[in-house]
Coordinates of C-alpha atoms in Angstrom, one line a residue:
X1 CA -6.0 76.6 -60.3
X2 CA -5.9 76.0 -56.8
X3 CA -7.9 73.4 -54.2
X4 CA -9.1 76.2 -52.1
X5 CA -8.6 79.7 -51.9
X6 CA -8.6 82.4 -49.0
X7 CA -8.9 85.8 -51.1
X8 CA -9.3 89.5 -50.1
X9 CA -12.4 91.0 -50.7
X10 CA -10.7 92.5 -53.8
X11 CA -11.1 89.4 -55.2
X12 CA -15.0 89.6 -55.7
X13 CA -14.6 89.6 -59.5
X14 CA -12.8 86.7 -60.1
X15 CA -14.8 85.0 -62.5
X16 CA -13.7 81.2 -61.3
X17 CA -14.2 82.1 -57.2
X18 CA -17.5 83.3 -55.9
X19 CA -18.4 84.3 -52.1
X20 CA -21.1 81.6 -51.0
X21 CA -24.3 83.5 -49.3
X22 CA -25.6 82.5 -45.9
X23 CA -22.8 81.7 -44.5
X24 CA -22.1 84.8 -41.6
X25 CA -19.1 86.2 -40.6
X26 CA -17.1 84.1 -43.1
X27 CA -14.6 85.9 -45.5
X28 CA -13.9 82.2 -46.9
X29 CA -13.9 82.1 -50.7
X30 CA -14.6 79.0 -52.8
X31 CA -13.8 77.5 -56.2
X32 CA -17.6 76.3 -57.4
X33 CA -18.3 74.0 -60.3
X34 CA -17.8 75.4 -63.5
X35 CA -18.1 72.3 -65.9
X36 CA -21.2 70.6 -66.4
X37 CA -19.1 66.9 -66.3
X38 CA -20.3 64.7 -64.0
X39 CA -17.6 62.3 -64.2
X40 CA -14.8 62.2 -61.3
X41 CA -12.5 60.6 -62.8
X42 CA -12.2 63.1 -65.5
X43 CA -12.1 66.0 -62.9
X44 CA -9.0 64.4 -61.7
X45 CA -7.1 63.6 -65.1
X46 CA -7.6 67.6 -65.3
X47 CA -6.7 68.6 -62.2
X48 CA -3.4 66.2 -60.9
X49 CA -0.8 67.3 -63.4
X50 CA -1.2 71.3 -62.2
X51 CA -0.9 69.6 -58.5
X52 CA 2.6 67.6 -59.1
X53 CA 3.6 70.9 -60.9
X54 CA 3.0 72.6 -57.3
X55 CA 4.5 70.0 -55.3
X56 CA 7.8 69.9 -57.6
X57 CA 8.2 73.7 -57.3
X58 CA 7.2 73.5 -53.5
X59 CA 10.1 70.7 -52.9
X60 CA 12.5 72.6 -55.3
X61 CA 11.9 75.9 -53.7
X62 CA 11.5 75.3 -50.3
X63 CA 12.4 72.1 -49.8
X64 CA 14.9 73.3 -47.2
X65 CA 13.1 75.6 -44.9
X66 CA 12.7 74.2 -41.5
X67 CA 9.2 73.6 -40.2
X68 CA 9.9 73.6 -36.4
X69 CA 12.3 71.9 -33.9
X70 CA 11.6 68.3 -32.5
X71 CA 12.2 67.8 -29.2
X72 CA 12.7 64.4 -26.4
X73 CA 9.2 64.7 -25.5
X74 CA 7.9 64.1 -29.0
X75 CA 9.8 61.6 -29.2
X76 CA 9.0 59.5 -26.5
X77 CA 5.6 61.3 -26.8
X78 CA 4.5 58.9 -29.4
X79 CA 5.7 61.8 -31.9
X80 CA 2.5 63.9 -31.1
X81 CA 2.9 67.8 -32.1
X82 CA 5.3 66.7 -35.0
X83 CA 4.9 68.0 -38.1
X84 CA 5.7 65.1 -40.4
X85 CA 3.0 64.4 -42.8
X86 CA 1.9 65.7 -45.9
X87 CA -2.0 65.4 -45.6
X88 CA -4.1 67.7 -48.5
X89 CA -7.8 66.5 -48.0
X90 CA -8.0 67.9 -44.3
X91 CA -6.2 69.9 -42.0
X92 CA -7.1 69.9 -37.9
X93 CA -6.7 73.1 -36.5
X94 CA -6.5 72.9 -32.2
X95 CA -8.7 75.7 -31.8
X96 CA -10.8 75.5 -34.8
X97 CA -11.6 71.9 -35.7
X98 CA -11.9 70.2 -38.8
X99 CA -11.5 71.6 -42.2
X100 CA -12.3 69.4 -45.2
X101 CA -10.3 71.3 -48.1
X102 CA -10.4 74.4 -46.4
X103 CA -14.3 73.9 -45.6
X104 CA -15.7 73.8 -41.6
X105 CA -18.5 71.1 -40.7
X106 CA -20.8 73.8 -40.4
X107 CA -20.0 75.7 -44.2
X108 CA -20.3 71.8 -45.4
X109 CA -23.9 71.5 -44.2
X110 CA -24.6 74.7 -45.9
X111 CA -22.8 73.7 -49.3
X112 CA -22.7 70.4 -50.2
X113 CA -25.9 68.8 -51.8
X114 CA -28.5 67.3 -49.6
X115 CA -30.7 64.4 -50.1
X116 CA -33.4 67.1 -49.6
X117 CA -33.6 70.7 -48.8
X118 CA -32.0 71.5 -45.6
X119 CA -30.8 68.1 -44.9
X120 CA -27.4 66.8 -44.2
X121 CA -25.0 66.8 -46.7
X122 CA -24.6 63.8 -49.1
X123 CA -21.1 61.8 -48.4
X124 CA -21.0 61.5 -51.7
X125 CA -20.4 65.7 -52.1
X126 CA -17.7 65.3 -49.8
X127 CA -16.4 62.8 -51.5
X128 CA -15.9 64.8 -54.4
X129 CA -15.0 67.7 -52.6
X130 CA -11.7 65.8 -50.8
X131 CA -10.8 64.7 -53.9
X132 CA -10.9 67.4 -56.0
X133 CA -11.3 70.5 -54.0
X134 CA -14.6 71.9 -55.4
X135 CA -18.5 72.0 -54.2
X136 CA -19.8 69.9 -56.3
X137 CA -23.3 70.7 -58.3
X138 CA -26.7 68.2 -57.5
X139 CA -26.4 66.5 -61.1
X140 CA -22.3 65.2 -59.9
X141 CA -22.7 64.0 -56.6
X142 CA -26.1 62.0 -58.4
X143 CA -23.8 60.5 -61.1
X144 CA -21.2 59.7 -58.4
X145 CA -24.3 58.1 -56.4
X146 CA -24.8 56.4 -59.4
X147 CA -21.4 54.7 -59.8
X148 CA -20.7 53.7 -56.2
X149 CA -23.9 51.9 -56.3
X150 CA -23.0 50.3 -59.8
X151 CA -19.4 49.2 -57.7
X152 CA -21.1 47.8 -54.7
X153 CA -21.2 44.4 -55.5
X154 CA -19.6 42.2 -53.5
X155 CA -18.2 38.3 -54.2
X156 CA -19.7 35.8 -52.5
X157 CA -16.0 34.8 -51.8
X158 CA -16.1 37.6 -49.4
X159 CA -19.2 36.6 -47.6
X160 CA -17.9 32.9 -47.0
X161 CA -14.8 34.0 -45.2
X162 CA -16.6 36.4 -43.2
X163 CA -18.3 33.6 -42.6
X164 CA -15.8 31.3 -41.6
X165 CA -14.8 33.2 -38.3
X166 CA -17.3 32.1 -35.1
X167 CA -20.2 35.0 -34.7
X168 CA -18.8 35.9 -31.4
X169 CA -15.9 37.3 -33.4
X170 CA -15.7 41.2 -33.0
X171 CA -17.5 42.9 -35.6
X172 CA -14.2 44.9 -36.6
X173 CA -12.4 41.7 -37.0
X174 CA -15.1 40.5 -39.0
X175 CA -15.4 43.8 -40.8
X176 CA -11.4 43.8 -41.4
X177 CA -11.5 40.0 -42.6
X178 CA -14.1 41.1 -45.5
X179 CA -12.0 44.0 -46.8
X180 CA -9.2 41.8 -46.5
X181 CA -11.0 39.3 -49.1
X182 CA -11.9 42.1 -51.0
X183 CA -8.3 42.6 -52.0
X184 CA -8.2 39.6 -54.6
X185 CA -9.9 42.5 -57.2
X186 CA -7.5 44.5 -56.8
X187 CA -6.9 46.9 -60.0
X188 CA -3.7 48.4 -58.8
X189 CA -1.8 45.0 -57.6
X190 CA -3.0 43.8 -61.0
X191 CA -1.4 46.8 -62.9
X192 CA 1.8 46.7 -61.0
X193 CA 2.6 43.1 -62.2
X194 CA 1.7 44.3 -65.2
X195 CA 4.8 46.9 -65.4
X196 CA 2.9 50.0 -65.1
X197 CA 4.5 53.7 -65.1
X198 CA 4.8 55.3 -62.0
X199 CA 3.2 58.0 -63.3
X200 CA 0.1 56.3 -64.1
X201 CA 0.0 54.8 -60.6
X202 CA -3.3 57.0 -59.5
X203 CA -5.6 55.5 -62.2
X204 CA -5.4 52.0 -60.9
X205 CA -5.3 53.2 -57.5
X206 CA -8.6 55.2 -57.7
X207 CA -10.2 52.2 -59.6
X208 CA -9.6 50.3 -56.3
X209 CA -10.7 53.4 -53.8
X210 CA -13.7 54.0 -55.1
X211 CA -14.7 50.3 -55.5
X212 CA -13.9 49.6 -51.7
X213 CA -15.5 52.8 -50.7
X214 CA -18.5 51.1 -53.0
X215 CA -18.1 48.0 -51.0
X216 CA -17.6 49.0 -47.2
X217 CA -21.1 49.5 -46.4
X218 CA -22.4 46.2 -48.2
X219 CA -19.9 44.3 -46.5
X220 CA -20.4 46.2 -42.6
X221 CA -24.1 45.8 -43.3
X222 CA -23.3 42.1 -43.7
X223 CA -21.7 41.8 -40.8
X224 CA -24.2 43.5 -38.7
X225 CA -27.0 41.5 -39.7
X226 CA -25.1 38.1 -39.4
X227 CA -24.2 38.9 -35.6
X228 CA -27.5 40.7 -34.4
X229 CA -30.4 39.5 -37.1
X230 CA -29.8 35.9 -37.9
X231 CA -28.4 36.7 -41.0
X232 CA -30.8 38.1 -42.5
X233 CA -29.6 40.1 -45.1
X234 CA -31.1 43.0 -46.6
X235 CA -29.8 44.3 -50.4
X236 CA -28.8 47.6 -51.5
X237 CA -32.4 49.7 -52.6
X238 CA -31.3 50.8 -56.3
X239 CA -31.9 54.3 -56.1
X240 CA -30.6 55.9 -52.4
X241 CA -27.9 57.8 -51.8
X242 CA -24.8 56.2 -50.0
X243 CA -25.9 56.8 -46.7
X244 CA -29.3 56.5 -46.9
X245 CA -28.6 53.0 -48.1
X246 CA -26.0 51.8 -45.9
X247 CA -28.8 52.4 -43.1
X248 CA -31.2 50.5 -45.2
X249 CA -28.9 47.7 -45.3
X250 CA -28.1 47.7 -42.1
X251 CA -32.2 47.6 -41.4
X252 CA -33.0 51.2 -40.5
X253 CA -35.6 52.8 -43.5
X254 CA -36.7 55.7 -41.0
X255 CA -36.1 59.0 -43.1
X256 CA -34.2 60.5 -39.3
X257 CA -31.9 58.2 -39.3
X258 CA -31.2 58.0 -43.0
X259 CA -30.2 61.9 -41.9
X260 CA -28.1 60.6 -39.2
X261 CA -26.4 58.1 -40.9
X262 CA -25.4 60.8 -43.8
X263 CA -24.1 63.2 -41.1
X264 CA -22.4 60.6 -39.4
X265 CA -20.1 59.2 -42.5
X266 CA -19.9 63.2 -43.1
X267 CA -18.2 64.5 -40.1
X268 CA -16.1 61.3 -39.2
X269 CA -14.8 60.4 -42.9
X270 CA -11.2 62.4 -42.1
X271 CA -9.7 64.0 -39.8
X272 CA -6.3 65.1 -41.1
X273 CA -3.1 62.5 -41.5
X274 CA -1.7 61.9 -37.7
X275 CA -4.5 59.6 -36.6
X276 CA -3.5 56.0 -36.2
X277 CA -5.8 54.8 -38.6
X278 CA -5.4 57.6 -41.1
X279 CA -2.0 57.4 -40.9
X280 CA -1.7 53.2 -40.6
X281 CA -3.1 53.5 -44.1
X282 CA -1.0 56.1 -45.6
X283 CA 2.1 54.1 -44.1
X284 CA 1.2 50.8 -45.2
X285 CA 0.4 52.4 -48.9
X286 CA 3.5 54.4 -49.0
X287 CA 4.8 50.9 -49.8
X288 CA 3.1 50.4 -52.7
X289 CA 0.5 48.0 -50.8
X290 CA -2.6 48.5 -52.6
X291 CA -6.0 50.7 -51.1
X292 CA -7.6 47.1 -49.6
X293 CA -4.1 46.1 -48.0
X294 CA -4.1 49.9 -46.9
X295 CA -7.3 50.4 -45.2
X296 CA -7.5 46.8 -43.9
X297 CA -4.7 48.3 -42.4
X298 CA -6.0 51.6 -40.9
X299 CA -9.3 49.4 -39.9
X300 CA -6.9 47.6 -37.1
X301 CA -5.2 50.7 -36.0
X302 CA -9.1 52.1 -35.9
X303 CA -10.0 48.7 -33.4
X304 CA -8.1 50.0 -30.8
X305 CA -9.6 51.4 -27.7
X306 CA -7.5 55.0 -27.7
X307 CA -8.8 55.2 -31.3
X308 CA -11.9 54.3 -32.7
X309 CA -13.2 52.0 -30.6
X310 CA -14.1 55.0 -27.9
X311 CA -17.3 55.3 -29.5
X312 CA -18.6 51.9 -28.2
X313 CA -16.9 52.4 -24.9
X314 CA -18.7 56.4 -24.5
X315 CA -21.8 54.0 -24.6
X316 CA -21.5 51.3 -22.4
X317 CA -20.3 53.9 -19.5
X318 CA -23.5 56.1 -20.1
X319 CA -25.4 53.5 -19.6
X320 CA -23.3 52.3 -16.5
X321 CA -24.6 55.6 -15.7
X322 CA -27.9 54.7 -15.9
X323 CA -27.8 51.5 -14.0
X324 CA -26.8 52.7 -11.3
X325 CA -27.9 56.1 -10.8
X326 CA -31.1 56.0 -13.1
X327 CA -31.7 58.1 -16.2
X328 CA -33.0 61.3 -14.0
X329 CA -29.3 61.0 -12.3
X330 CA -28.5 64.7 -10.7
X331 CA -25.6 66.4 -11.8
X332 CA -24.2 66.3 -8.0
X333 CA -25.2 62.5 -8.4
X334 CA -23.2 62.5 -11.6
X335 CA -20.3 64.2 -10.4
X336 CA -19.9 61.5 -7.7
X337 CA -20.0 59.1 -10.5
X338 CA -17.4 60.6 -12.8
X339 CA -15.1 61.2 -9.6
X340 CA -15.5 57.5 -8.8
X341 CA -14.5 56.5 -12.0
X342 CA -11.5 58.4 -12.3
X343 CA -10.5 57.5 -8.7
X344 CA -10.8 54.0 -10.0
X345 CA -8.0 54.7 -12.2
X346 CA -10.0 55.0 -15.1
X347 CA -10.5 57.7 -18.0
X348 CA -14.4 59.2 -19.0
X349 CA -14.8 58.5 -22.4
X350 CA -15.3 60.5 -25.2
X351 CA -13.6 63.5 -23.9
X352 CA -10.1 65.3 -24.5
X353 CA -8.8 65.0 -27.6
X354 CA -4.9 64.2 -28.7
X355 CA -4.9 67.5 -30.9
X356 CA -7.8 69.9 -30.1
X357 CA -8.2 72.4 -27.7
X358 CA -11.3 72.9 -27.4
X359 CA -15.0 71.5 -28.1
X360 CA -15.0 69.2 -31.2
X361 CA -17.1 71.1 -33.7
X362 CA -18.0 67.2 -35.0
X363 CA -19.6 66.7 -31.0
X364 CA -21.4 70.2 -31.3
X365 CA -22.9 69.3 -34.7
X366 CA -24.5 65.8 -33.4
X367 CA -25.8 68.2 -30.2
X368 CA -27.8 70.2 -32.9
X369 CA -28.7 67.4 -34.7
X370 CA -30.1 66.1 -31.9
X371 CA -31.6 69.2 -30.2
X372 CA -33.6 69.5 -33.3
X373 CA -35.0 65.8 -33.7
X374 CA -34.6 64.2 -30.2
X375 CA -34.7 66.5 -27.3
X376 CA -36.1 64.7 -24.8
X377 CA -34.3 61.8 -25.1
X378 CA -33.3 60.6 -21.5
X379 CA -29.8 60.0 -22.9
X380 CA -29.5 62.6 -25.1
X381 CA -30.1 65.0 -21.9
X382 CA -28.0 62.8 -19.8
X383 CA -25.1 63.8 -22.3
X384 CA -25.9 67.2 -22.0
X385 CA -25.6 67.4 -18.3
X386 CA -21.8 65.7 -18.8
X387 CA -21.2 68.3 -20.9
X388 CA -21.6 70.8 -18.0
X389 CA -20.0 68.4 -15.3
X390 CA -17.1 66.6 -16.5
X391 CA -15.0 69.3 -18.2
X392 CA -14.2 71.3 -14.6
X393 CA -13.7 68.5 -13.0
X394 CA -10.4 67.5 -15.6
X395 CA -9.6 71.2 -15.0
X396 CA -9.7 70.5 -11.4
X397 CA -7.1 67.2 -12.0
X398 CA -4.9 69.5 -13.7
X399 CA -3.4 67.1 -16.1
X400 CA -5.7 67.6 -18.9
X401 CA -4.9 70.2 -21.9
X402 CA -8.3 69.3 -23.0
X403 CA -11.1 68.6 -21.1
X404 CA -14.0 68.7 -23.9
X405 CA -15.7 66.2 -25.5
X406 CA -14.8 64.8 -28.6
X407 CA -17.0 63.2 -31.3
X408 CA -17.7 59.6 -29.6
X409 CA -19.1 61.9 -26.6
X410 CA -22.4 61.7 -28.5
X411 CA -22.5 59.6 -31.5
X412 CA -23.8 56.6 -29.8
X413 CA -26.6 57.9 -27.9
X414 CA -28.0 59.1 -31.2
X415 CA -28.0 55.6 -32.7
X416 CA -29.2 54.2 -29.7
X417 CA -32.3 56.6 -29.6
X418 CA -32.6 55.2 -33.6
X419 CA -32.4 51.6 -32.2
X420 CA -29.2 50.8 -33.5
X421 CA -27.9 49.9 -30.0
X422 CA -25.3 47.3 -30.3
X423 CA -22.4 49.5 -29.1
X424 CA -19.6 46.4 -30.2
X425 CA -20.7 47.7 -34.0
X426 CA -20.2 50.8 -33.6
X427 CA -16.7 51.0 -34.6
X428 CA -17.3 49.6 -37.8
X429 CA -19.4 52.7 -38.7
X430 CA -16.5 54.6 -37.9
X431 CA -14.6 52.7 -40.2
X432 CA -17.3 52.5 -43.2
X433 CA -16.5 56.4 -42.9
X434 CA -13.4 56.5 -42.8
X435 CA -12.7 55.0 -45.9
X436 CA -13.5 58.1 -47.9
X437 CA -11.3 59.9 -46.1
X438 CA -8.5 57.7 -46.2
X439 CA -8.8 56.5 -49.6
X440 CA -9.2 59.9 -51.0
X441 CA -6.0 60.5 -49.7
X442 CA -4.3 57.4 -50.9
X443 CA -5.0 58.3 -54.6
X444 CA -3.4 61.7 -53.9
X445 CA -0.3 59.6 -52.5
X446 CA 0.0 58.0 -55.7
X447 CA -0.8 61.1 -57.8
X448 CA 2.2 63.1 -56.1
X449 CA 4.3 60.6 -56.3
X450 CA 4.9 60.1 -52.4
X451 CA 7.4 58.2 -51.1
X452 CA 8.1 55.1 -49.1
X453 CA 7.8 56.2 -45.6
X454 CA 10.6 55.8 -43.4
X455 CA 11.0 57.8 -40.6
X456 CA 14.7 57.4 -38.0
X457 CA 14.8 55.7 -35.2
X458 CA 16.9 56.0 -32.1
X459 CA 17.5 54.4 -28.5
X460 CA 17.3 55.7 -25.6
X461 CA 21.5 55.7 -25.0
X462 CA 21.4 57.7 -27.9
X463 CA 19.4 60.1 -26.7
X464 CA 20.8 60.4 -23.3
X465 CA 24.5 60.6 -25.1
X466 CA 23.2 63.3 -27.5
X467 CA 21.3 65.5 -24.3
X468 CA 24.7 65.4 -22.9
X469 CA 26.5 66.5 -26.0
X470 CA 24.3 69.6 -25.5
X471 CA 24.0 70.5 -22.3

């Protein structure tokens, strides 16, 4: 058994792969449910031995076959283009996106379960699909629902040194500070002192992933309604799904933008192993820290402005937009505008992207998402018109390889129109998100037996000694 397979139509009669209807032009093949379990963890027990059987006999087989050459400019280039990383819950493709487990964002609206028919897919089903590699059935991702909400609870330890940091603290600090507390449960660091087997490391390691995964909203939720609502908390409703309640929490109960908030963690849970705060967390784990150290990790990597904190910054300059052109702003008007802003020295956030080459399939679902439930928001068409303006004028600079937008082009004016306007929190949904990506990974890490990462260093003597060496 494989995570995903890509089959010839010959395959049709393989009792354990069937072609999924409704989905046009695809010749994509998936492995479905065929157990009636609804327990993850027992999916897993199952399905990790067959995997450190492949990765043995891909290291013993292959292990020397060279994957490329490496050359100055990745090196100084901040090691972009490198292939380094082993990565099995998503691979990012420059012309084609995002695949989760083989899966587009489109094919994942279409197959995972929904909260109701023709709705956005559950985080939960992805969260069983990164980790095992199957679409999961109704019945799992509602046990799964289930659990995560029986996890969620969160010690008032947690809350009092959130609380101990002044209000005007950034919401990701405060955000990073609560995970950080949350690391005194930890299952793995317990085990490890303990004497565990290394082969046993997973088990403790996806005790502690799915708890924080539990946690993340409860404790962003927190800090949302400390800084913007005078602290007025709201609990977790006992029967919504994970996303639906993490915009409960956070004070939102209309049904749109329970739909938003489950696209949202959808599409920006992972996005293959080279981002900083994907790869921050992999890194910091590789050392045996445990998941909270790891993602606390991966949350400060996230805080930066090239990194997650675009989305809030995509925001604020729309609405610098707006200020001073008006909402009705023509696109010559707008032109004027973008061209004074890069004159200035500046970039226009939310587009290009460090790996795709083209428009990010996670922007283009948000547009439909938002064609079909807000089209005549001002800022919604606002984006829409940037869409059409910006791109040829960074083909004009000439220094771009990618002048599309990216996915913080548009999340922010959908939860603006949804009156979750604080753009300073937004981050922290990106990171709520992320940690099903990244902690899917990091029980994978510990399943196959990864290593301590520890890539070489040099100067930049050796360098210029070595390009003489060559020449």
């Amino acid at each position: 058994m494989v995570f995903y397979r890509s089959v010839s139509l010959l395959s049709k009669l393989r009792s354990r792969g069937v072609q999924q209807p409704g989905l046009r032009n695809s010749v994509r093949w998936l492995q479905v449910q065929t157990s009636s379990d609804t327990d993850l963890h027992s999916q897993l027990k199952e399905l990790i031995p067959e995997q450190q059987e492949r990765l043995k006999k891909l290291k013993s087989e292959h292990g020397k076959v060279q994957l490329g050459n490496i050359t100055i400019d990745m090196v100084l280039g901040g090691m972009r283009g490198m292939t380094g990383l082993l990565w099995e819950t998503s691979l990012l493709d420059p012309e084609e996106g995002i695949r989760f487990r083989g899966l587009s964002i489109p094919e994942c609206q279409k197959l995972l379960p929904a909260a109701k028919p023709g709705g956005e897919p559950l985080p939960e089903g992805l969260l069983w699909l990164l980790l095992t590699g199957k679409v999961p059935t109704k019945d799992q991702v509602d046990s799964l629902s289930k659990e995560l909400r029986n996890r969620a609870t969160v010690p008032d330890h947690v809350y009092k040194t959130i609380d101990a940091l002044p209000i005007t603290a950034h919401p990701m600090t405060q955000f990073a500070t609560g995970v950080m507390a949350l690391q005194v449960q930890s299952e793995f660091q317990k085990a490890y002192e303990k004497g565990i087997h290394k082969s046993k490391y997973w088990e403790p390691t996806y005790e502690d992933s799915l708890s924080l995964i539990a946690q993340v909203p409860v404790v962003a939720s927190y800090v949302y309604r400390r800084i913007y609502k005078n602290g007025q908390v709201i609990p977790m409703h006992d029967s919504l799904d994970y996303g639906g309640n993490f915009a409960h929490m956070l004070g939102f109960d209309n049904p749109a933008m329970q739909e938003l908030m489950r696209l949202y963690v959808t599409i920006h849970s992972d996005h293959e192993g080279g981002n900083v705060s994907a790869h921050t967390g992999h890194l910091v784990a590789s050392a045996l820290s445990d998941p909270y150290l790891s993602f606390a990790a991966a949350l400060n990597g996230l805080a930066g402005p090239l990194h997650g904190l675009a989305n809030q910054e995509v925001l604020l300059w729309i609405k610098s937009v707006v200020e001073e052109c008006g909402e009705n702003v023509s696109k010559e008007h707008l032109k004027e505008y973008v061209w004074k802003t890069l004159n200035s020295g500046k970039v226009v956030p939310g587009f290009g992207h460090g790996v795709l080459r083209k428009t990010d399939p996670r922007y283009s679902c948000q547009r439909e998402f938002a064609l079909k439930h807000l089209p005549d928001d001002p800022l919604f068409k606002l984006v829409s018109n940037l869409y059409e303006v910006v791109p040829p004028i960074l083909l004009e600079l000439g220094k771009v390889k990618n002048p599309w937008p990216n996915v913080d082009a548009h999340s922010g004016v959908l939860l603006n129109h949804y009156g979750l306007t604080e753009a300073r929190y937004y981050t922290v949904l990106f990171g709520v998100s992320r940690a099903i990506g990244i902690c899917s990974q990091l029980i994978w890490d510990r399943a196959l037996g990864l290593p301590l990462e520890r890539p070489k260093s040099v100067t930049m003597e050796w360098l210029e000694n070595y390009c003489k060496k060559v020449a």
